[in-house]
Amino acid sequence: MLEIQRLYKEIHGRPILQDIHFGIEDGESLAIVGESGSGKSTLAQLIMALKQPTSGHIFFDGRPLPSKGILSYREWYRDIQIVFQNTGSTLNPAMSLFQCLEEPLINFTRYNRAERKHKVLEYWGKVGLNENLLRNRPGKLSGGQYQRACLAKALLTRPKLLICDEMVSNLDVLLQQQMIELLISIQKEQGLALLFITHDLTLLPGLCSNIMVLKEGKQVELFSTSALYDEAERDPYTVTLLNSSKMFETAWNQWT
Amino acid sequence: MTTLLEVKNLNIRNKEGQSLVHNSSFSLETGKTYALIGESGSGKTLTSKAILDMLPAHLQMSGDIVLQGEHLQQLSRKRWRSIRGGQIGAIFQHPEQALHPSIPIGRQFVDLMRSHLPVSRYEAEKQAKKMLSQVLLKDTSHVMSSYAHELSGGMNQRVMIAMALLLKPKILIADEPTSALDVKTQAEIIFLLKELILDTDMSMLFITHDLLISGYLADTIGVMREGKIIEQGSKENILSAPEHEYTQELCRHCSQRFLGKGEIPYA
Amino acid sequence: MISIIRANKLPTAALLYIILLIITGLAAPWISPYDPFHTNHQQKLLPPSIAHPFGTDYLGRDLLSRVIHGTSESVFPVFIVLSVVMLIGLLVGTWSAFLGNKLDMLMMSLTDIFTALPSMLLTIVVVGFLGFGMENVYFAVILSWWAKYVRIIRGLIHDVKKEPYITASRVSGAFGLRIITRHMIPNIMPQIGTMLILDVSKVILTLSGLSFLGIGAQPPSPEWGVMLLDGKNYLQVAPWMGFFPGFMIFLTAASFQIIGERLRRER
């Protein structure tokens, strides 16, 4: 479905991404893991056509990445949606939450007012938020609620692929877990493909079937999640990332 | 074992009279680490700010904060400031915001040192280099001449730690120092803090939302929720037999993160 | 509501005054006690009394009636001038910042020239070319003010452009004009509104100042600046002739300033 071939990106002459190539099939879920500065967010921006690659190709269902013309962009975004990292400013602060969520429906569909309202309410409930919140401005929401609202907004137009760029990184641990569980259930229900970008390997089991590790803009390895703890087969860098949480784990097992 | 810092019946209210921190009491012992755990909005950061006298002006606090027998609230602003700089060091979630953006790191160290101690510029620079190498920064002279925005998040946090330790404080207050970092850098910083605590007889108040990190770092754990400390005790007791429902949930969650090692729930 | 008023006594008073002023200006023909242009040589230069609360001028015209009628000539044009200036600013500034290409640079050089010119000088030159009269003065004032608004609005849009919610709105299918009208402008409106209100007093002072110099409104117009000019000649014999129009200019300018400052503090 999504096909990335020999993708390179340079910013101010500095290589950010080098020779990235992978694909995502219908309903598949892939995780991209790397430290900050590994180029994983740039990759998300390239797939969302918010930046243009220096060279290489991105195809979705055979269509190339849009570069001009509103119509081709619209077509692209109808199929691919993204949830950004929680910075508290990805929803327009001057609009009510209902208006924020209505936005993609106005732009992508021909629903009338009543249908739009019905849809927004449906998805608002699906991500587990209270109907009364819809009248508020985005600033009233807590971090967890904010990300749920963004998720609902991304899912409203029923995209085929959802990209989550560090979606849970700024949240408390319990909220992270709830969010991952919500994603798993929605993915099962809607059968959408998922590209989950994170720095935390421990979030992935249960959510993603494949993992790609990114280091300084280069693809280190791509493997099935079931082989994650198979240290003999893993790249040394992947093992280092895994071991980051090991020292906590040892202390933990000692006391519980 | 002596008590270094004691917080008794701390209350923080906002202007509308809403209670943000309610009757919190805890104590920090010499050479030990106390971890205060809670979700965002639970009042854990406000508690640390109260100890540092950095509460926003519209909040009112009452209660007693005792540092080595001195009641901090009865002291003059000036005396408190010298105590804060000399005996309590602090690091925060966003070091980029705490460091001056347009003064090189090295000069910030020298200025800080010379404003508290009568040392020469040369001496201060030597001390700064020593501190920086102690926090495992390799190229110290390069770091000294850099600006905060030129360094990565992990590097900046190391610089902050070095700066907090420069005046050899008795207490280090660490407010979510690793929440903005990725897991690998986080592990490195936490490891560094643990080493520093073991090497010196410094105490630490560690504020976090991650029970896992506290399990590694702390001697005593306090769990805070909705402005109240709902449970506190030694790490052993809290982790092996949590009493409060919320603590149990946190523990369950942490254990779940290590499910696997061969038995991955995803097939 | 009451608590808001109690905390903002001065701004509330200023707001009340402005509302009252606008109503007075609109209802001038019905509420003014005398015809503002009717001369009566038996009653010239009378001090304030019950029959003539503000006194009469050197032609025996009732000053209160003239001040009331003057509102629509002294205050209302300011709103029109500022609306035009804001409209130009929004159109040119947004367009310039949104495209951000060579035209943007050209536009900025052009506005540079206009902001560098002293506005009073520019106005006098324009009026000198086009001749006396209020319309020419409005045109001249617009000419000397538009550049400031273009620059500020361009700067605001430029900042808003980098906000994550603008990127997010693209992904939600909003492009071009839709991004500008739905996502950018609503977010800069609070800043522009505050700036407009603060500028009302400046434009009032400019317009009445030009009339006072004799190049704006011409006698027998009851514009406050013109009345002030009349009063200047009789300052020793009839100080009320200058006092009342001058006081009205002061009160109105001060009220808008107070409200503007209050709004600015809000953010």
Coordinates of N, CA, C and O in Angstrom, one line a residue, chain A residues 32-172:
Chain A
I32 N 8.5 2.6 13.8 CA 9.9 3.1 13.5 C 10.4 3.6 14.8 O 9.8 4.5 15.5
V33 N 11.6 3.1 15.2 CA 12.2 3.4 16.5 C 13.6 4.1 16.3 O 14.3 3.7 15.4
G34 N 13.8 5.1 17.1 CA 15.1 5.7 17.0 C 15.2 6.8 18.1 O 14.3 7.2 18.7
E35 N 16.5 7.2 18.3 CA 16.7 8.3 19.3 C 16.3 9.6 18.7 O 16.0 9.7 17.5
S36 N 16.3 10.6 19.6 CA 16.0 12.0 19.0 C 17.1 12.3 18.1 O 18.3 12.1 18.4
G37 N 16.8 12.9 16.9 CA 17.9 13.2 16.0 C 18.1 12.1 15.0 O 19.0 12.3 14.1
S38 N 17.4 11.0 15.1 CA 17.6 10.0 14.1 C 16.9 10.2 12.8 O 17.0 9.4 11.9
G39 N 16.1 11.2 12.7 CA 15.4 11.5 11.5 C 14.0 10.9 11.4 O 13.4 11.0 10.3
K40 N 13.5 10.4 12.5 CA 12.2 9.7 12.4 C 11.0 10.7 12.2 O 10.1 10.4 11.4
S41 N 11.1 11.8 12.8 CA 10.1 12.8 12.5 C 10.1 13.4 11.1 O 9.1 13.7 10.5
T42 N 11.3 13.6 10.6 CA 11.5 14.0 9.2 C 10.8 13.0 8.3 O 10.1 13.4 7.3
L43 N 11.0 11.8 8.5 CA 10.4 10.7 7.7 C 8.9 10.9 7.7 O 8.2 10.8 6.6
A44 N 8.3 11.1 8.9 CA 6.8 11.3 9.0 C 6.4 12.5 8.1 O 5.4 12.5 7.4
Q45 N 7.2 13.6 8.2 CA 6.8 14.8 7.5 C 6.9 14.6 6.0 O 6.2 15.1 5.2
L46 N 7.9 13.7 5.6 CA 8.0 13.4 4.1 C 6.8 12.6 3.7 O 6.3 12.9 2.6
I47 N 6.4 11.6 4.4 CA 5.3 10.8 4.0 C 4.0 11.7 4.0 O 3.2 11.5 3.1
M48 N 3.9 12.7 4.9 CA 2.8 13.5 4.9 C 2.9 14.7 3.8 O 2.0 15.6 3.8
A49 N 3.9 14.6 3.0 CA 4.1 15.6 2.0 C 4.2 17.0 2.5 O 3.9 18.0 1.9
L50 N 4.7 17.1 3.8 CA 4.9 18.5 4.4 C 6.3 19.0 4.0 O 6.6 20.2 4.1
K51 N 7.1 18.0 3.6 CA 8.5 18.4 3.1 C 8.6 17.5 1.9 O 8.0 16.5 1.8
Q52 N 9.5 18.0 0.9 CA 9.7 17.2 -0.3 C 11.1 16.5 -0.1 O 12.0 17.1 0.4
P53 N 11.2 15.2 -0.5 CA 12.5 14.5 -0.4 C 13.5 15.1 -1.4 O 13.2 15.6 -2.4
T54 N 14.8 14.9 -1.0 CA 15.9 15.3 -1.9 C 15.9 14.4 -3.1 O 16.0 14.8 -4.3
S55 N 15.8 13.1 -2.9 CA 15.6 12.2 -4.0 C 14.9 10.9 -3.4 O 14.8 10.8 -2.2
G56 N 14.4 10.1 -4.3 CA 13.7 8.9 -3.9 C 12.2 9.1 -4.1 O 11.7 10.1 -4.5
H57 N 11.5 8.0 -3.9 CA 10.0 8.0 -4.2 C 9.2 7.5 -3.1 O 9.6 6.6 -2.3
I58 N 8.0 8.1 -2.9 CA 7.0 7.5 -2.0 C 5.7 7.3 -2.8 O 5.3 8.2 -3.5
F59 N 5.2 6.1 -2.8 CA 4.0 5.8 -3.5 C 2.9 5.3 -2.5 O 3.2 4.6 -1.5
F60 N 1.7 5.7 -2.7 CA 0.6 5.1 -2.0 C -0.5 4.6 -2.9 O -1.0 5.4 -3.7
D61 N -0.7 3.3 -2.9 CA -1.6 2.7 -3.8 C -1.2 3.0 -5.3 O -2.1 3.3 -6.1
G62 N 0.1 3.1 -5.5 CA 0.5 3.4 -6.9 C 0.6 4.8 -7.2 O 1.2 5.2 -8.2
R63 N 0.0 5.7 -6.4 CA 0.1 7.2 -6.6 C 1.4 7.7 -6.1 O 1.8 7.4 -5.0
P64 N 2.0 8.7 -6.8 CA 3.2 9.3 -6.2 C 2.9 10.4 -5.2 O 1.8 10.8 -5.2
L65 N 3.9 10.7 -4.4 CA 3.8 11.8 -3.4 C 3.3 13.1 -4.1 O 3.9 13.5 -5.1
P66 N 2.3 13.8 -3.6 CA 1.9 15.0 -4.3 C 2.9 16.1 -4.1 O 3.6 16.2 -3.0
S67 N 3.1 17.0 -5.1 CA 4.0 18.1 -4.9 C 3.4 19.4 -5.2 O 3.7 20.4 -4.7
K68 N 2.4 19.4 -6.1 CA 1.6 20.6 -6.3 C 0.2 20.3 -6.7 O -0.1 19.2 -7.1
G69 N -0.7 21.3 -6.5 CA -2.1 21.1 -6.9 C -2.9 20.6 -5.6 O -2.5 19.6 -5.0
I70 N -3.8 21.4 -5.2 CA -4.6 21.1 -4.0 C -5.3 19.8 -4.1 O -5.3 19.0 -3.1
L71 N -5.8 19.5 -5.3 CA -6.5 18.2 -5.4 C -5.7 17.0 -5.1 O -6.2 16.1 -4.4
S72 N -4.4 17.0 -5.5 CA -3.6 15.8 -5.3 C -3.3 15.7 -3.8 O -3.2 14.6 -3.3
Y73 N -3.1 16.8 -3.2 CA -2.8 16.8 -1.7 C -4.0 16.3 -1.0 O -3.9 15.4 -0.1
R74 N -5.2 16.8 -1.4 CA -6.4 16.4 -0.7 C -6.6 14.9 -0.8 O -6.9 14.2 0.2
E75 N -6.3 14.3 -2.0 CA -6.5 12.9 -2.2 C -5.5 12.1 -1.3 O -5.9 11.1 -0.7
W76 N -4.3 12.7 -1.2 CA -3.3 12.0 -0.3 C -3.8 12.0 1.1 O -3.7 11.0 1.8
Y77 N -4.2 13.1 1.6 CA -4.6 13.2 3.0 C -5.9 12.5 3.3 O -6.2 12.2 4.5
R78 N -6.7 12.2 2.3 CA -7.9 11.4 2.6 C -7.5 10.0 3.0 O -8.2 9.4 3.8
D79 N -6.4 9.5 2.5 CA -6.0 8.2 2.7 C -5.0 8.1 3.9 O -4.9 7.1 4.5
I80 N -4.2 9.1 4.1 CA -3.2 9.1 5.2 C -3.4 10.2 6.1 O -3.5 11.4 5.8
Q81 N -3.5 9.9 7.4 CA -3.6 10.9 8.4 C -2.6 10.7 9.5 O -1.9 9.7 9.6
I82 N -2.4 11.8 10.3 CA -1.3 11.7 11.2 C -1.7 12.3 12.6 O -2.6 13.2 12.6
V83 N -1.2 11.8 13.7 CA -1.3 12.4 15.0 C 0.1 12.8 15.4 O 1.0 12.0 15.5
F84 N 0.2 14.1 15.8 CA 1.5 14.6 16.1 C 1.8 14.4 17.6 O 0.9 14.1 18.4
Q85 N 3.1 14.6 18.0 CA 3.4 14.6 19.4 C 2.6 15.6 20.1 O 2.3 16.7 19.6
N86 N 2.3 15.3 21.4 CA 1.5 16.3 22.2 C 2.3 17.5 22.6 O 3.2 17.4 23.4
T87 N 2.1 18.6 21.9 CA 2.7 19.9 22.3 C 1.6 20.8 22.7 O 1.9 22.0 23.1
G88 N 0.4 20.4 22.7 CA -0.7 21.3 23.1 C -1.0 22.4 22.1 O -1.7 23.3 22.5
S89 N -0.5 22.2 20.9 CA -0.8 23.3 19.9 C -1.0 22.8 18.5 O -0.8 23.4 17.6
T90 N -1.5 21.5 18.5 CA -1.8 21.0 17.1 C -3.3 21.2 16.8 O -3.7 20.9 15.7
L91 N -4.1 21.7 17.7 CA -5.5 22.1 17.4 C -5.6 23.6 17.5 O -5.0 24.2 18.4
N92 N -6.3 24.2 16.5 CA -6.4 25.6 16.5 C -7.0 26.2 17.8 O -8.2 25.9 18.1
P93 N -6.3 27.0 18.5 CA -6.8 27.5 19.8 C -7.9 28.4 19.7 O -8.6 28.7 20.7
A94 N -8.2 29.0 18.5 CA -9.3 29.9 18.3 C -10.6 29.3 18.0 O -11.6 29.9 17.9
M95 N -10.6 28.0 17.8 CA -11.8 27.3 17.5 C -12.3 26.4 18.6 O -11.5 26.0 19.4
S96 N -13.6 26.1 18.6 CA -14.0 25.1 19.6 C -13.6 23.7 19.1 O -13.3 23.5 18.0
L97 N -13.6 22.8 20.1 CA -13.2 21.4 19.7 C -14.1 20.8 18.6 O -13.6 20.1 17.7
F98 N -15.4 21.2 18.7 CA -16.3 20.6 17.6 C -15.9 21.2 16.3 O -15.8 20.4 15.3
Q99 N -15.6 22.5 16.2 CA -15.1 23.0 14.9 C -13.8 22.4 14.5 O -13.6 22.2 13.3
C100 N -12.9 22.1 15.4 CA -11.6 21.5 15.0 C -11.9 20.2 14.4 O -11.3 19.8 13.4
L101 N -12.8 19.4 15.0 CA -13.0 18.0 14.5 C -13.8 18.0 13.2 O -13.7 17.1 12.4
E102 N -14.7 19.1 13.1 CA -15.5 19.2 11.9 C -14.7 19.5 10.6 O -15.0 19.1 9.5
E103 N -13.6 20.1 10.9 CA -12.7 20.6 9.8 C -12.4 19.6 8.7 O -12.7 19.8 7.5
P104 N -11.9 18.4 9.0 CA -11.6 17.4 7.9 C -12.9 17.0 7.2 O -12.8 16.8 6.0
L105 N -14.0 16.9 7.9 CA -15.2 16.5 7.3 C -15.7 17.5 6.3 O -16.2 17.2 5.2
I106 N -15.5 18.8 6.6 CA -15.9 19.9 5.7 C -15.1 19.8 4.4 O -15.5 19.9 3.3
N107 N -13.8 19.6 4.6 CA -12.8 19.6 3.5 C -12.8 18.4 2.6 O -12.6 18.4 1.4
F108 N -13.1 17.2 3.2 CA -13.0 16.0 2.5 C -14.3 15.3 2.1 O -14.3 14.5 1.2
T109 N -15.4 15.7 2.7 CA -16.7 15.0 2.4 C -17.7 16.0 2.0 O -17.5 17.2 2.1
R110 N -18.9 15.4 1.6 CA -20.0 16.3 1.2 C -21.1 16.2 2.2 O -22.3 16.4 1.9
Y111 N -20.8 15.7 3.4 CA -21.8 15.6 4.5 C -22.4 16.9 4.8 O -21.8 18.0 4.7
N112 N -23.7 16.9 5.1 CA -24.4 18.2 5.6 C -24.1 18.3 7.1 O -23.5 17.4 7.7
R113 N -24.6 19.4 7.6 CA -24.4 19.7 9.0 C -24.7 18.6 10.0 O -23.9 18.3 10.9
A114 N -25.9 18.1 9.8 CA -26.4 17.1 10.8 C -25.5 15.8 10.7 O -25.2 15.2 11.7
E115 N -25.2 15.4 9.4 CA -24.4 14.2 9.3 C -23.0 14.4 9.9 O -22.4 13.5 10.5
R116 N -22.4 15.7 9.7 CA -21.1 16.0 10.3 C -21.2 15.8 11.8 O -20.3 15.2 12.4
K117 N -22.2 16.4 12.4 CA -22.4 16.4 13.8 C -22.4 14.9 14.3 O -21.8 14.6 15.3
H118 N -23.2 14.2 13.6 CA -23.4 12.8 14.0 C -22.0 12.0 14.0 O -21.7 11.3 14.9
K119 N -21.3 12.3 12.9 CA -19.9 11.6 12.8 C -19.0 12.0 13.9 O -18.3 11.2 14.5
V120 N -18.9 13.4 14.1 CA -18.0 13.9 15.2 C -18.4 13.2 16.5 O -17.5 12.7 17.2
L121 N -19.7 13.2 16.8 CA -20.1 12.6 18.1 C -19.7 11.1 18.2 O -19.3 10.6 19.2
E122 N -19.9 10.4 17.0 CA -19.6 9.0 17.0 C -18.1 8.8 17.4 O -17.8 7.9 18.2
Y123 N -17.2 9.5 16.7 CA -15.8 9.3 17.0 C -15.3 9.9 18.3 O -14.4 9.3 18.9
W124 N -16.0 10.9 18.7 CA -15.7 11.5 20.0 C -15.9 10.5 21.1 O -15.1 10.3 22.1
G125 N -17.0 9.7 21.0 CA -17.3 8.7 21.9 C -16.3 7.5 21.8 O -15.9 6.9 22.8
K126 N -16.0 7.2 20.5 CA -15.1 6.1 20.3 C -13.7 6.2 21.0 O -13.2 5.3 21.4
V127 N -13.2 7.5 21.1 CA -12.0 7.7 21.8 C -12.2 7.9 23.2 O -11.2 8.2 24.0
G128 N -13.4 7.8 23.7 CA -13.7 7.8 25.1 C -13.7 9.2 25.7 O -13.3 9.3 26.9
L129 N -14.2 10.2 25.0 CA -14.3 11.5 25.6 C -15.7 11.9 25.8 O -16.6 11.4 25.2
N130 N -15.9 12.8 26.8 CA -17.2 13.2 27.2 C -17.8 14.3 26.2 O -17.1 15.2 25.8
E131 N -19.1 14.1 25.8 CA -19.7 15.0 24.9 C -19.7 16.5 25.3 O -19.5 17.3 24.4
N132 N -19.7 16.7 26.6 CA -19.8 18.1 27.0 C -18.5 18.9 26.7 O -18.5 20.1 26.6
L133 N -17.4 18.1 26.5 CA -16.1 18.8 26.2 C -16.1 19.5 24.9 O -15.3 20.4 24.6
L134 N -17.0 19.0 23.9 CA -16.9 19.5 22.6 C -17.1 21.0 22.4 O -16.6 21.6 21.5
R135 N -17.8 21.6 23.4 CA -18.0 23.0 23.3 C -16.8 23.9 23.7 O -16.7 25.0 23.4
N136 N -15.9 23.2 24.4 CA -14.7 24.0 24.9 C -13.7 24.3 23.8 O -13.7 23.7 22.8
R137 N -12.8 25.1 24.2 CA -11.6 25.4 23.4 C -10.6 24.3 23.7 O -10.6 23.7 24.8
P138 N -9.6 24.0 22.8 CA -8.7 22.9 23.0 C -7.8 23.1 24.3 O -7.4 22.2 24.9
G139 N -7.6 24.4 24.6 CA -6.8 24.7 25.8 C -7.3 24.1 27.1 O -6.6 23.9 28.1
K140 N -8.6 23.7 27.1 CA -9.2 23.2 28.4 C -8.8 21.7 28.6 O -9.1 21.2 29.7
L141 N -8.3 21.1 27.6 CA -8.1 19.6 27.7 C -6.8 19.3 28.4 O -5.8 20.1 28.4
S142 N -6.8 18.2 29.1 CA -5.5 17.7 29.7 C -4.7 17.0 28.6 O -5.3 16.7 27.5
G143 N -3.5 16.6 28.8 CA -2.6 16.0 27.8 C -3.2 14.8 27.2 O -3.2 14.6 26.0
G144 N -3.8 13.9 28.0 CA -4.3 12.7 27.5 C -5.6 12.9 26.7 O -5.7 12.4 25.6
Q145 N -6.4 13.8 27.1 CA -7.6 14.2 26.4 C -7.3 14.8 25.0 O -7.9 14.5 24.0
Y146 N -6.3 15.6 25.1 CA -5.8 16.3 23.8 C -5.5 15.3 22.8 O -5.9 15.4 21.6
Q147 N -4.7 14.3 23.2 CA -4.2 13.3 22.2 C -5.4 12.5 21.7 O -5.4 12.1 20.5
R148 N -6.3 12.2 22.6 CA -7.5 11.5 22.1 C -8.3 12.3 21.1 O -8.8 11.8 20.1
A149 N -8.4 13.6 21.4 CA -9.1 14.5 20.4 C -8.4 14.5 19.1 O -9.1 14.4 18.0
C150 N -7.1 14.6 19.1 CA -6.3 14.5 17.8 C -6.5 13.2 17.1 O -6.7 13.2 15.9
L151 N -6.6 12.1 17.9 CA -6.8 10.8 17.3 C -8.2 10.8 16.6 O -8.3 10.3 15.4
A152 N -9.2 11.3 17.3 CA -10.5 11.3 16.7 C -10.6 12.1 15.4 O -11.1 11.7 14.4
K153 N -9.9 13.2 15.4 CA -9.9 14.1 14.3 C -9.2 13.3 13.1 O -9.7 13.4 12.0
A154 N -8.1 12.6 13.4 CA -7.4 11.9 12.3 C -8.3 10.7 11.7 O -8.2 10.4 10.6
L155 N -9.1 10.1 12.6 CA -9.8 8.9 12.2 C -11.1 9.3 11.5 O -11.7 8.4 10.8
L156 N -11.6 10.5 11.6 CA -12.9 10.9 11.2 C -13.2 10.5 9.7 O -14.3 10.2 9.3
T157 N -12.2 10.8 8.9 CA -12.4 10.6 7.4 C -12.0 9.1 7.0 O -11.9 8.9 5.8
R158 N -11.9 8.3 8.0 CA -11.6 6.8 7.7 C -10.4 6.7 6.8 O -10.5 6.2 5.7
P159 N -9.2 7.1 7.2 CA -8.0 7.0 6.4 C -7.6 5.5 6.3 O -8.0 4.7 7.2
K160 N -6.8 5.2 5.3 CA -6.3 3.8 5.3 C -5.0 3.6 6.1 O -4.7 2.5 6.5
L161 N -4.3 4.7 6.2 CA -3.0 4.6 7.0 C -3.0 5.7 8.0 O -3.3 6.9 7.7
L162 N -2.6 5.3 9.3 CA -2.5 6.4 10.3 C -1.1 6.4 10.8 O -0.5 5.4 11.1
I163 N -0.5 7.6 10.8 CA 0.9 7.8 11.3 C 0.8 8.4 12.7 O 0.1 9.4 12.9
C164 N 1.5 7.8 13.6 CA 1.5 8.4 15.0 C 3.0 8.8 15.3 O 3.8 7.9 15.5
D165 N 3.2 10.1 15.3 CA 4.6 10.6 15.5 C 4.8 10.9 17.0 O 4.3 12.0 17.4
E166 N 5.4 10.0 17.7 CA 5.7 10.2 19.2 C 4.4 10.6 19.9 O 4.3 11.5 20.7
M167 N 3.3 9.9 19.5 CA 2.0 10.3 20.0 C 1.8 10.3 21.5 O 1.1 11.1 22.1
V168 N 2.5 9.4 22.2 CA 2.3 9.2 23.6 C 3.5 9.7 24.4 O 3.5 9.6 25.6
S169 N 4.5 10.3 23.8 CA 5.8 10.5 24.5 C 5.7 11.5 25.6 O 6.4 11.4 26.6
N170 N 4.7 12.4 25.5 CA 4.7 13.4 26.6 C 3.6 13.1 27.7 O 3.3 13.9 28.5
L171 N 3.1 11.9 27.6 CA 2.0 11.5 28.5 C 2.6 10.7 29.7 O 3.6 10.1 29.7
D172 N 1.8 10.7 30.8 CA 2.1 9.9 32.0 C 2.0 8.4 31.6 O 1.3 8.0 30.7

